[in-house]
XYZ file of C-alpha atoms in Angstrom:
661
model
C -102.212 -109.444 50.385
C -101.527 -107.791 47.027
C -99.467 -109.785 44.556
C -96.956 -107.946 42.359
C -96.457 -110.736 39.777
C -98.481 -113.219 37.767
C -102.208 -112.314 37.860
C -101.420 -108.634 38.423
C -100.058 -108.466 34.830
C -103.379 -109.632 33.353
C -105.312 -107.077 35.370
C -102.993 -104.276 34.330
C -103.791 -104.839 30.627
C -107.461 -104.103 31.286
C -106.523 -100.770 32.895
C -104.341 -99.234 30.198
C -107.030 -96.792 28.993
C -106.563 -93.566 30.897
C -103.298 -94.981 32.179
C -101.503 -91.594 32.282
C -103.829 -90.126 34.890
C -103.753 -93.443 36.790
C -99.973 -93.384 37.047
C -100.018 -89.797 38.309
C -102.411 -90.811 41.044
C -100.259 -93.750 42.019
C -97.141 -91.556 42.224
C -98.859 -89.082 44.512
C -100.157 -91.756 46.863
C -96.707 -93.419 47.032
C -94.964 -90.244 48.146
C -97.584 -89.576 50.765
C -97.296 -93.149 52.043
C -93.507 -92.922 52.388
C -93.667 -89.674 54.331
C -96.420 -91.035 56.530
C -94.655 -94.371 57.092
C -91.453 -92.745 58.333
C -93.420 -90.806 60.944
C -95.412 -93.947 61.616
C -92.214 -95.888 62.343
C -90.934 -93.201 64.724
C -94.220 -93.231 66.610
C -94.206 -97.019 66.755
C -90.760 -96.908 68.410
C -91.855 -94.162 70.789
C -94.872 -96.231 71.844
C -93.021 -99.556 72.007
C -94.106 -101.661 75.012
C -91.587 -103.510 77.161
C -90.167 -106.649 75.626
C -87.063 -108.770 75.534
C -83.544 -108.182 74.248
C -83.248 -110.730 71.456
C -79.641 -111.815 72.037
C -78.652 -114.677 69.712
C -81.956 -116.490 69.619
C -82.791 -115.753 65.980
C -81.221 -116.222 62.574
C -82.138 -114.412 59.366
C -83.110 -116.260 56.219
C -80.156 -116.371 53.842
C -81.600 -115.073 50.578
C -80.971 -111.936 48.582
C -82.987 -109.007 49.783
C -84.139 -110.354 53.142
C -85.531 -107.171 54.706
C -85.777 -108.474 58.294
C -83.631 -106.822 60.927
C -83.424 -106.459 64.725
C -83.772 -102.885 65.934
C -83.211 -101.255 69.346
C -86.365 -99.492 70.497
C -84.471 -96.965 72.605
C -86.186 -98.083 75.800
C -83.996 -98.088 78.900
C -84.855 -101.750 79.614
C -83.108 -102.981 76.442
C -86.239 -103.960 74.540
C -85.531 -104.884 70.916
C -87.932 -105.405 68.032
C -87.910 -107.320 64.769
C -88.673 -105.213 61.684
C -89.769 -107.493 58.826
C -90.583 -104.876 56.151
C -90.332 -101.127 55.634
C -90.726 -100.613 51.874
C -92.459 -101.936 48.743
C -91.847 -105.406 47.272
C -89.999 -106.767 50.307
C -89.838 -110.145 52.037
C -88.406 -110.603 55.530
C -87.912 -113.820 57.495
C -86.434 -114.561 60.918
C -86.182 -117.963 62.619
C -85.063 -119.504 65.864
C -81.711 -121.266 65.767
C -81.331 -125.024 66.106
C -80.747 -124.767 69.852
C -84.074 -122.998 70.453
C -86.492 -125.244 68.579
C -90.041 -125.732 69.864
C -90.486 -129.036 71.707
C -93.760 -130.343 70.320
C -94.099 -132.786 73.233
C -94.321 -130.037 75.827
C -96.819 -127.236 76.356
C -95.516 -123.829 75.331
C -96.602 -120.202 75.232
C -95.560 -117.456 72.849
C -96.325 -113.888 73.835
C -95.599 -110.840 71.693
C -96.592 -107.355 70.611
C -97.212 -106.692 66.904
C -97.423 -103.495 64.900
C -99.006 -103.085 61.440
C -98.963 -99.316 61.008
C -101.847 -96.842 61.134
C -102.536 -96.412 57.421
C -104.840 -99.344 56.627
C -106.429 -98.212 53.351
C -103.146 -98.310 51.389
C -101.262 -100.846 53.526
C -100.042 -104.317 52.644
C -99.453 -107.064 53.013
C -98.889 -108.361 56.534
C -96.892 -111.018 58.352
C -97.201 -114.591 59.607
C -96.158 -116.634 62.629
C -94.798 -119.910 61.260
C -93.863 -123.300 62.705
C -91.873 -125.405 60.230
C -89.640 -128.346 59.465
C -88.700 -127.328 55.960
C -85.473 -128.989 54.875
C -84.151 -125.531 53.980
C -84.168 -124.620 57.659
C -83.637 -120.901 58.234
C -83.542 -120.346 54.483
C -87.148 -121.473 53.985
C -89.233 -118.915 52.055
C -91.887 -118.776 49.338
C -90.458 -119.189 45.828
C -92.049 -118.505 42.449
C -91.841 -121.053 39.645
C -88.719 -119.309 38.349
C -87.041 -119.531 41.775
C -87.426 -115.872 42.756
C -88.649 -115.065 46.277
C -92.421 -114.595 46.396
C -93.616 -111.345 47.951
C -97.022 -109.664 48.150
C -99.883 -112.007 49.071
C -97.528 -114.885 49.927
C -96.389 -113.130 53.108
C -93.162 -115.001 52.432
C -94.749 -118.306 53.520
C -97.726 -119.226 51.229
C -97.292 -120.765 47.815
C -96.857 -118.439 44.821
C -99.757 -118.307 42.311
C -97.925 -117.333 39.112
C -99.167 -119.906 36.596
C -102.713 -119.522 35.171
C -102.716 -123.224 34.256
C -101.147 -124.401 37.480
C -102.592 -126.712 40.129
C -103.029 -126.428 43.878
C -100.237 -128.974 44.326
C -97.870 -126.737 42.353
C -98.822 -123.717 44.434
C -98.273 -125.671 47.658
C -94.834 -126.782 46.438
C -93.780 -123.123 46.275
C -94.643 -122.377 49.919
C -92.696 -123.232 53.041
C -92.858 -127.011 53.375
C -93.865 -129.022 56.459
C -95.230 -125.882 58.087
C -98.229 -124.257 59.753
C -98.735 -120.526 59.423
C -100.926 -118.014 61.242
C -101.322 -115.052 58.921
C -102.004 -111.445 59.869
C -103.274 -110.137 56.557
C -103.702 -106.383 56.132
C -104.726 -106.458 52.443
C -107.812 -108.131 50.998
C -107.090 -110.087 47.798
C -110.733 -110.393 46.781
C -109.889 -111.848 43.361
C -107.234 -114.299 44.518
C -106.135 -115.870 47.812
C -109.006 -114.303 49.799
C -111.634 -115.349 47.232
C -114.663 -117.273 48.571
C -113.406 -117.147 52.163
C -115.920 -114.807 53.814
C -113.028 -112.511 54.651
C -113.748 -108.829 55.113
C -110.548 -106.821 54.610
C -108.008 -107.218 57.443
C -108.085 -110.699 58.968
C -106.240 -113.443 60.862
C -106.320 -117.087 59.706
C -104.205 -120.209 59.502
C -103.378 -123.273 57.386
C -100.498 -125.395 56.073
C -98.575 -123.496 53.357
C -96.947 -126.579 51.869
C -100.120 -128.712 51.765
C -102.218 -128.778 48.588
C -105.444 -129.123 50.602
C -104.899 -125.625 51.986
C -105.718 -124.143 48.563
C -108.732 -124.200 46.257
C -109.518 -123.183 42.672
C -111.998 -120.458 41.763
C -111.910 -120.476 37.969
C -109.155 -118.130 36.872
C -107.931 -117.719 40.436
C -106.803 -119.837 43.355
C -107.797 -119.148 46.927
C -106.540 -120.023 50.369
C -108.754 -121.893 52.856
C -108.827 -119.706 55.943
C -108.954 -121.817 59.128
C -109.555 -120.259 62.532
C -110.663 -117.043 60.843
C -110.735 -113.854 62.876
C -112.012 -110.529 61.542
C -113.520 -107.258 62.736
C -116.910 -107.027 61.043
C -117.809 -103.718 62.647
C -114.520 -102.027 61.760
C -112.871 -104.194 59.076
C -109.978 -101.841 58.323
C -108.757 -101.821 61.906
C -108.444 -105.414 63.102
C -104.675 -105.103 62.711
C -103.878 -101.498 61.826
C -104.132 -98.762 64.408
C -105.565 -95.257 64.454
C -103.181 -94.051 67.129
C -99.907 -95.916 66.552
C -100.686 -98.509 69.227
C -99.369 -102.052 69.297
C -101.561 -105.163 69.337
C -100.788 -108.115 71.611
C -100.837 -111.789 70.630
C -100.753 -114.829 72.913
C -100.336 -118.333 71.444
C -100.611 -121.471 73.551
C -99.491 -124.875 72.268
C -101.264 -127.813 73.984
C -98.994 -130.790 73.369
C -101.459 -133.449 74.497
C -104.322 -132.131 72.347
C -102.081 -130.912 69.492
C -103.924 -127.594 69.429
C -102.862 -123.993 69.188
C -105.025 -121.320 70.794
C -104.387 -117.727 69.772
C -105.825 -114.642 71.424
C -105.394 -111.313 69.645
C -105.344 -107.840 71.170
C -105.596 -109.301 74.683
C -103.475 -106.719 76.543
C -103.629 -102.984 77.087
C -100.628 -101.535 75.201
C -100.289 -98.623 77.631
C -100.210 -100.693 80.861
C -99.570 -104.258 79.750
C -102.587 -105.356 81.773
C -104.828 -108.142 80.509
C -108.054 -107.201 78.736
C -110.780 -108.948 76.811
C -109.309 -110.160 73.541
C -110.695 -108.944 70.212
C -110.887 -112.611 69.259
C -109.741 -116.074 70.340
C -109.517 -119.187 68.192
C -108.326 -122.754 68.750
C -107.160 -124.901 65.846
C -106.048 -128.524 65.794
C -102.597 -129.157 64.314
C -101.893 -132.250 62.229
C -98.396 -133.085 63.426
C -97.675 -135.177 60.363
C -97.914 -132.007 58.273
C -95.393 -130.040 60.329
C -93.172 -132.852 61.625
C -93.395 -135.683 59.078
C -90.285 -137.421 60.428
C -91.564 -137.423 64.025
C -88.632 -135.540 65.474
C -90.811 -133.862 68.133
C -89.130 -130.549 67.302
C -89.957 -127.632 65.043
C -88.376 -124.309 64.132
C -90.540 -121.215 64.514
C -90.331 -117.625 63.423
C -91.922 -114.788 61.479
C -92.264 -113.958 57.825
C -93.628 -110.759 56.295
C -93.968 -109.191 52.878
C -95.113 -106.223 50.866
C -96.071 -105.757 47.222
C -97.379 -102.648 45.508
C -98.386 -101.364 48.946
C -96.392 -101.567 52.157
C -96.366 -101.003 55.902
C -94.138 -101.263 58.948
C -94.327 -104.869 60.169
C -92.807 -104.957 63.665
C -92.722 -107.549 66.475
C -91.642 -107.279 70.123
C -91.377 -110.538 72.081
C -92.366 -111.127 75.697
C -91.992 -114.911 75.788
C -90.137 -117.160 73.381
C -91.381 -120.771 73.215
C -88.595 -123.323 73.377
C -86.317 -120.890 75.195
C -88.264 -120.219 78.380
C -91.797 -121.499 78.946
C -93.106 -119.770 82.060
C -96.365 -118.590 83.632
C -97.653 -116.681 86.598
C -100.846 -116.891 88.645
C -102.228 -114.643 91.388
C -104.667 -115.662 94.115
C -106.136 -114.135 97.267
C -106.913 -116.419 100.228
C -108.909 -115.814 103.422
C -106.373 -117.224 105.885
C -108.977 -117.612 108.614
C -111.053 -120.027 106.551
C -108.305 -121.098 104.127
C -110.781 -120.357 101.318
C -109.630 -118.801 98.082
C -111.443 -115.638 97.003
C -112.863 -115.667 93.493
C -114.127 -112.839 91.298
C -117.419 -111.504 92.645
C -116.929 -112.629 96.251
C -117.774 -110.348 99.191
C -115.720 -110.412 102.383
C -115.822 -108.572 105.704
C -113.576 -105.688 106.637
C -110.730 -107.007 108.765
C -110.606 -110.397 107.036
C -107.008 -111.688 107.174
C -105.723 -112.219 103.630
C -102.804 -113.734 101.809
C -101.957 -112.690 98.266
C -99.963 -115.386 96.474
C -98.066 -114.795 93.238
C -96.801 -118.091 91.848
C -94.177 -118.179 89.101
C -93.751 -121.453 87.206
C -90.887 -122.438 84.947
C -92.322 -125.217 82.790
C -89.530 -126.010 80.361
C -86.982 -124.462 78.033
C -83.442 -124.553 76.783
C -82.474 -121.705 79.152
C -83.108 -120.866 82.799
C -85.509 -118.006 83.474
C -83.067 -115.367 84.634
C -83.016 -111.813 86.003
C -86.592 -111.948 87.268
C -87.884 -108.725 88.798
C -91.279 -108.948 90.486
C -93.356 -105.765 90.251
C -96.317 -106.590 92.468
C -99.352 -104.343 92.501
C -101.382 -105.313 95.561
C -105.177 -104.888 95.502
C -106.651 -101.691 96.858
C -107.760 -101.818 100.516
C -105.165 -104.488 101.275
C -103.192 -103.619 104.421
C -99.824 -105.385 104.333
C -98.216 -107.012 107.366
C -95.245 -108.845 105.835
C -94.165 -110.745 102.733
C -91.932 -113.659 101.856
C -90.843 -115.697 98.850
C -90.652 -119.485 98.856
C -88.880 -121.614 96.254
C -89.326 -125.192 95.089
C -85.830 -126.055 96.396
C -86.949 -125.193 99.952
C -85.324 -121.770 100.195
C -87.405 -119.071 101.913
C -86.620 -115.365 102.209
C -88.432 -112.450 103.826
C -89.105 -109.454 101.621
C -88.621 -105.836 102.615
C -92.075 -104.236 102.771
C -90.839 -100.959 104.228
C -90.514 -99.554 100.704
C -94.131 -100.388 99.854
C -95.613 -97.412 98.062
C -99.064 -97.002 96.478
C -99.639 -100.734 96.920
C -96.540 -101.477 94.825
C -93.915 -103.951 96.019
C -90.773 -104.944 94.073
C -88.519 -107.922 94.645
C -85.705 -109.745 92.900
C -86.487 -113.417 92.308
C -83.878 -116.176 92.035
C -83.387 -117.816 88.629
C -85.888 -120.585 87.880
C -85.098 -123.783 85.956
C -85.817 -127.480 85.912
C -84.211 -128.017 89.366
C -85.825 -124.992 91.003
C -88.962 -124.427 88.983
C -91.378 -122.549 91.267
C -91.220 -119.307 93.220
C -94.182 -118.078 95.269
C -94.337 -114.547 96.668
C -96.792 -114.459 99.575
C -97.974 -111.151 100.967
C -99.882 -111.300 104.274
C -102.348 -108.603 105.300
C -106.013 -107.824 105.817
C -109.005 -106.260 104.104
C -109.754 -102.671 105.054
C -112.782 -100.412 104.695
C -112.918 -97.077 106.481
C -116.635 -96.643 105.855
C -119.358 -97.967 108.145
C -122.056 -97.528 105.509
C -120.590 -98.241 102.066
C -118.957 -101.323 100.595
C -115.626 -101.057 98.771
C -115.245 -102.528 95.303
C -111.726 -103.839 94.820
C -110.776 -104.141 91.131
C -108.388 -106.723 89.750
C -104.728 -105.735 90.239
C -102.140 -106.809 87.666
C -98.552 -107.627 88.609
C -95.641 -108.101 86.224
C -92.710 -110.525 86.434
C -90.027 -109.427 84.025
C -86.945 -111.540 83.403
C -84.098 -111.157 80.944
C -85.545 -113.845 78.669
C -89.250 -114.027 79.537
C -91.937 -111.590 80.691
C -95.236 -112.636 82.235
C -98.030 -111.205 84.372
C -100.892 -112.190 86.651
C -104.003 -110.494 88.030
C -105.831 -110.912 91.329
C -109.628 -111.377 91.340
C -112.028 -108.464 91.807
C -114.032 -108.601 95.037
C -116.030 -106.460 97.457
C -115.349 -105.523 101.100
C -118.366 -104.976 103.335
C -118.654 -101.791 105.436
C -116.792 -102.100 108.692
C -118.657 -102.454 111.966
C -118.768 -99.153 113.830
C -117.798 -101.137 116.930
C -114.166 -102.027 116.513
C -112.002 -104.593 118.186
C -108.450 -103.443 118.868
C -105.566 -105.801 119.580
C -102.228 -104.680 121.006
C -98.966 -106.021 122.368
C -97.714 -104.733 125.710
C -99.290 -103.064 128.709
C -102.865 -101.784 128.707
C -103.035 -98.207 127.501
C -99.576 -98.115 125.950
C -99.716 -101.029 123.543
C -98.289 -101.384 120.044
C -99.305 -103.353 116.943
C -95.807 -104.720 116.306
C -93.107 -106.171 118.494
C -89.795 -108.075 118.280
C -88.648 -110.920 120.524
C -86.052 -113.662 120.831
C -87.000 -117.185 121.851
C -85.926 -118.995 124.960
C -85.353 -122.756 125.120
C -89.080 -123.390 125.473
C -90.327 -120.865 122.933
C -91.774 -117.405 123.467
C -94.792 -115.802 125.164
C -96.639 -112.988 123.414
C -98.596 -110.768 125.779
C -101.026 -107.913 125.240
C -104.661 -106.891 125.466
C -107.766 -106.022 123.446
C -110.210 -103.136 123.396
C -113.800 -102.912 122.119
C -115.113 -99.445 121.382
C -117.267 -97.576 118.896
C -114.987 -96.103 116.223
C -112.078 -96.912 118.545
C -113.064 -94.007 120.819
C -111.900 -94.780 124.402
C -114.873 -92.962 125.935
C -117.259 -95.353 124.203
C -115.367 -98.513 125.204
C -117.545 -101.420 126.215
C -116.331 -104.050 128.636
C -116.553 -107.595 127.362
C -115.091 -110.716 128.827
C -111.909 -112.167 127.443
C -113.653 -115.517 127.313
C -115.857 -114.117 124.536
C -112.941 -113.090 122.324
C -111.093 -115.552 120.122
C -107.432 -115.215 119.224
C -106.390 -116.472 115.745
C -102.610 -117.059 115.527
C -100.442 -117.882 112.512
C -96.721 -118.482 112.221
C -95.033 -117.693 108.911
C -98.414 -117.876 107.223
C -99.432 -121.210 108.749
C -102.632 -120.930 110.796
C -102.567 -122.438 114.269
C -105.539 -123.410 116.417
C -107.559 -120.489 117.803
C -107.757 -119.904 121.562
C -109.737 -117.697 123.930
C -108.101 -114.510 125.116
C -108.744 -115.637 128.694
C -110.962 -117.987 130.639
C -112.682 -115.201 132.557
C -113.246 -111.460 132.412
C -109.672 -110.334 131.796
C -109.035 -108.608 128.470
C -105.316 -109.339 128.636
C -103.824 -112.292 126.791
C -100.692 -114.402 126.927
C -100.063 -116.642 123.950
C -97.256 -119.198 123.941
C -95.418 -120.130 120.746
C -93.546 -123.400 121.056
C -90.062 -123.754 119.651
C -91.322 -126.574 117.422
C -93.569 -124.113 115.583
C -90.658 -121.817 114.705
C -87.842 -122.046 112.217
C -84.285 -120.865 112.695
C -83.862 -117.139 112.260
C -86.680 -114.630 111.861
C -90.315 -115.726 112.123
C -93.487 -113.712 111.628
C -96.206 -114.407 114.163
C -99.568 -112.777 113.446
C -102.488 -112.520 115.876
C -106.054 -111.497 115.049
C -108.903 -111.166 117.573
C -112.541 -111.916 116.800
C -115.749 -111.174 118.775
C -119.282 -112.251 117.919
C -121.122 -108.973 118.619
C -124.874 -108.503 118.285
C -124.272 -106.530 115.095
C -122.131 -109.296 113.596
C -118.679 -110.756 114.128
C -116.016 -108.086 114.550
C -112.339 -108.742 113.790
C -109.318 -106.732 114.812
C -106.610 -105.605 112.486
C -103.838 -108.241 112.667
C -100.823 -107.482 114.847
C -97.403 -108.933 114.018
C -94.477 -110.064 116.151
C -91.063 -110.724 114.654
C -89.672 -113.663 116.624
C -86.018 -114.642 116.240
C -85.439 -118.300 116.970
C -82.085 -119.811 117.811
C -80.089 -121.593 115.131
C -77.630 -124.463 114.833
C -74.638 -124.034 112.541
C -70.880 -123.758 112.167
C -69.393 -120.630 113.697
C -65.970 -121.210 112.152
C -64.202 -123.975 110.244
C -60.530 -124.059 109.216
C -59.978 -123.768 105.487
C -56.820 -125.913 105.486
C -55.029 -128.543 107.611
C -51.219 -128.551 107.345
C -48.963 -131.607 107.656
C -45.221 -130.800 107.596
C -43.850 -134.324 107.725
C -41.411 -135.967 105.303
C -42.645 -139.354 104.120
C -40.083 -142.134 104.624
C -41.856 -144.980 102.875
C -42.592 -146.673 106.200
C -46.045 -147.005 107.800
C -46.622 -144.120 110.205
C -49.334 -141.889 111.640
C -48.805 -138.180 111.072
C -50.511 -135.457 113.110
C -51.224 -131.995 111.712
C -49.088 -129.039 112.709
C -52.102 -127.689 114.598
C -55.545 -129.087 115.187
C -58.241 -127.797 112.813
C -60.668 -125.198 114.129
C -64.268 -126.495 114.073
C -66.612 -124.393 116.242
C -70.345 -125.149 116.411
C -72.879 -122.482 117.439
C -76.140 -123.677 118.991
C -78.442 -120.901 120.186
C -81.583 -123.007 120.230
C -81.572 -123.444 123.996
C -82.921 -126.458 125.867
C -81.539 -129.954 125.773
C -80.720 -130.121 122.071
C -78.046 -132.386 120.620
C -76.006 -132.348 117.463
C -73.401 -134.413 115.603
C -70.610 -133.280 113.280
C -69.879 -135.537 110.341
C -66.874 -135.233 107.999
C -65.854 -136.980 104.785
C -63.002 -136.648 102.328
C -63.853 -135.372 98.872
C -62.005 -136.527 95.775
C -58.225 -136.155 96.011
C -56.685 -133.583 93.669
C -53.429 -135.564 93.528
C -52.512 -139.179 94.213
C -51.839 -139.890 97.929
C -50.633 -143.333 99.085
C -52.341 -143.116 102.440
C -55.577 -142.632 104.374
C -56.964 -139.596 106.189
C -58.251 -140.644 109.613
C -59.857 -139.099 112.691
C -58.835 -140.258 116.166
C -61.447 -139.328 118.772
C -59.145 -139.987 121.730
C -60.328 -143.411 122.789
C -57.686 -145.199 120.715
C -59.980 -145.852 117.774
C -59.499 -144.551 114.250
C -62.212 -143.492 111.822
C -61.360 -143.304 108.117
C -62.540 -140.194 106.286
C -61.949 -141.740 102.866
C -65.345 -143.380 102.959
């Protein structure tokens, strides 16, 4: 951070000799920087990763010369970015409005992309993520002793060092009060704020800008205590800046119970958005009394940025806004035969039945998580049978897998909020390996869940699939020799019977088929992802099976029944590829109900019973079969106008049932 006032004046006096040639050099560098920065900005926009439209979440600090602005990136998805600075001697601040404050009593995640330019040698000064309860609210900013806004090394948040005889308390009083700041500093102030800190050029660090203990004295200069320091010792100029106009990702996690903030920098691939090993991760403990002295449990957050004699493009694109939507996603793979979750490094057999689960959690926020589009990238060598989504409110829907392409599946997800806070996409399938001699390494696959006000992602574990057995077990529905791997059926009153047969041959070649008894082959059924007890194909030599699904195991509407066969061969257990039956079960519901009931009687003031002009139409459809029963119940909702009477139902036996209760 390079300061343009105060101490800079004293240094300038020592450099007056040869000043003419010095000024010429400065002028040349400035022109080159401006030309480069314009191109740099254009490239930053062109390379902008997907983020959120910023709507009305933020407010700009109300002070003269606030350089912060919201800019459209030009992406088709509506991504917008915050530009904090784009010239010399600027200060930009942007803050969440009162309705979108961070709830300090709840966990929260902030996720964003940051850009610092690609000209690190002559760049400055950086930006800061700030949490604050300054009484000035959105107008909080660093101020010099004369009241002017502090730029340069302050980053718009730290106290201004403009008095050689000042104290650390005076410096702290000029910063943003009741705040914590995480600075992203692109300029090393080796004779001032970065003195005695062990900092090597570009760095990330944190402290409390309005707290005197955050600062120290080094003789003629004051310095800032750098907590949670992060630097790039091997390439100190490029912790923040970029050689190729790429963006750097930041994830911050607030742990309410522990009062800690964990920040991971450069933890995503800017080209794909996939997770990668972070350049650095730090966890710092937050003293709540320093950021929320009145114990409100709330705090405003935002960004500040500044430049001095040098400058850069300071840009931010948000993926998740704490206090607005706090959400997360996890991805798991489960062996449905053993109900064991696969972890990174596991090895499984070819043919293993699998379920890939993608769970979306809405934790908290002032808004619902809306417009969620799931872009699921299934692992390689995962053969899909069917997919469904299940919600916390009990709703379940089947997903269309016919459009599955290159292991990619897309689906629209219902809005998530406090009353419906979880959605789980479950994809059922099996592990495949076409080779009988080589294992298949399955890398992690990253899926993205992009909403209108929060973006998140999740990755499946990496695992290995063993070579398949050259002897293969085939399972089919239908008649021997003409079978299929899928079928559709409708239940009867007692359920449904699935029939078919199995084969056992080397490389599925009919001429090499070996005859094995059905009693040696196990059948593993599941209904809508729920595993049922395994059974033998037959009790004797027959290779044909008949499996009964009871009505009680089915739900109304479409059901997915999956069967897998397994045989313990001398070369190891062999499993068939799962086969799937779509079974439609009967349903109970209203076929038609009258919208209105008309009474065309003139009230006389006397007690009387009035019948409707025509009886209401209430038709019940029950296609479940069997000896099922049902009951229709009716009740009167609130009256829209006053009515001096009672609505009753007369079943025909002379009795009357009031609907008012």
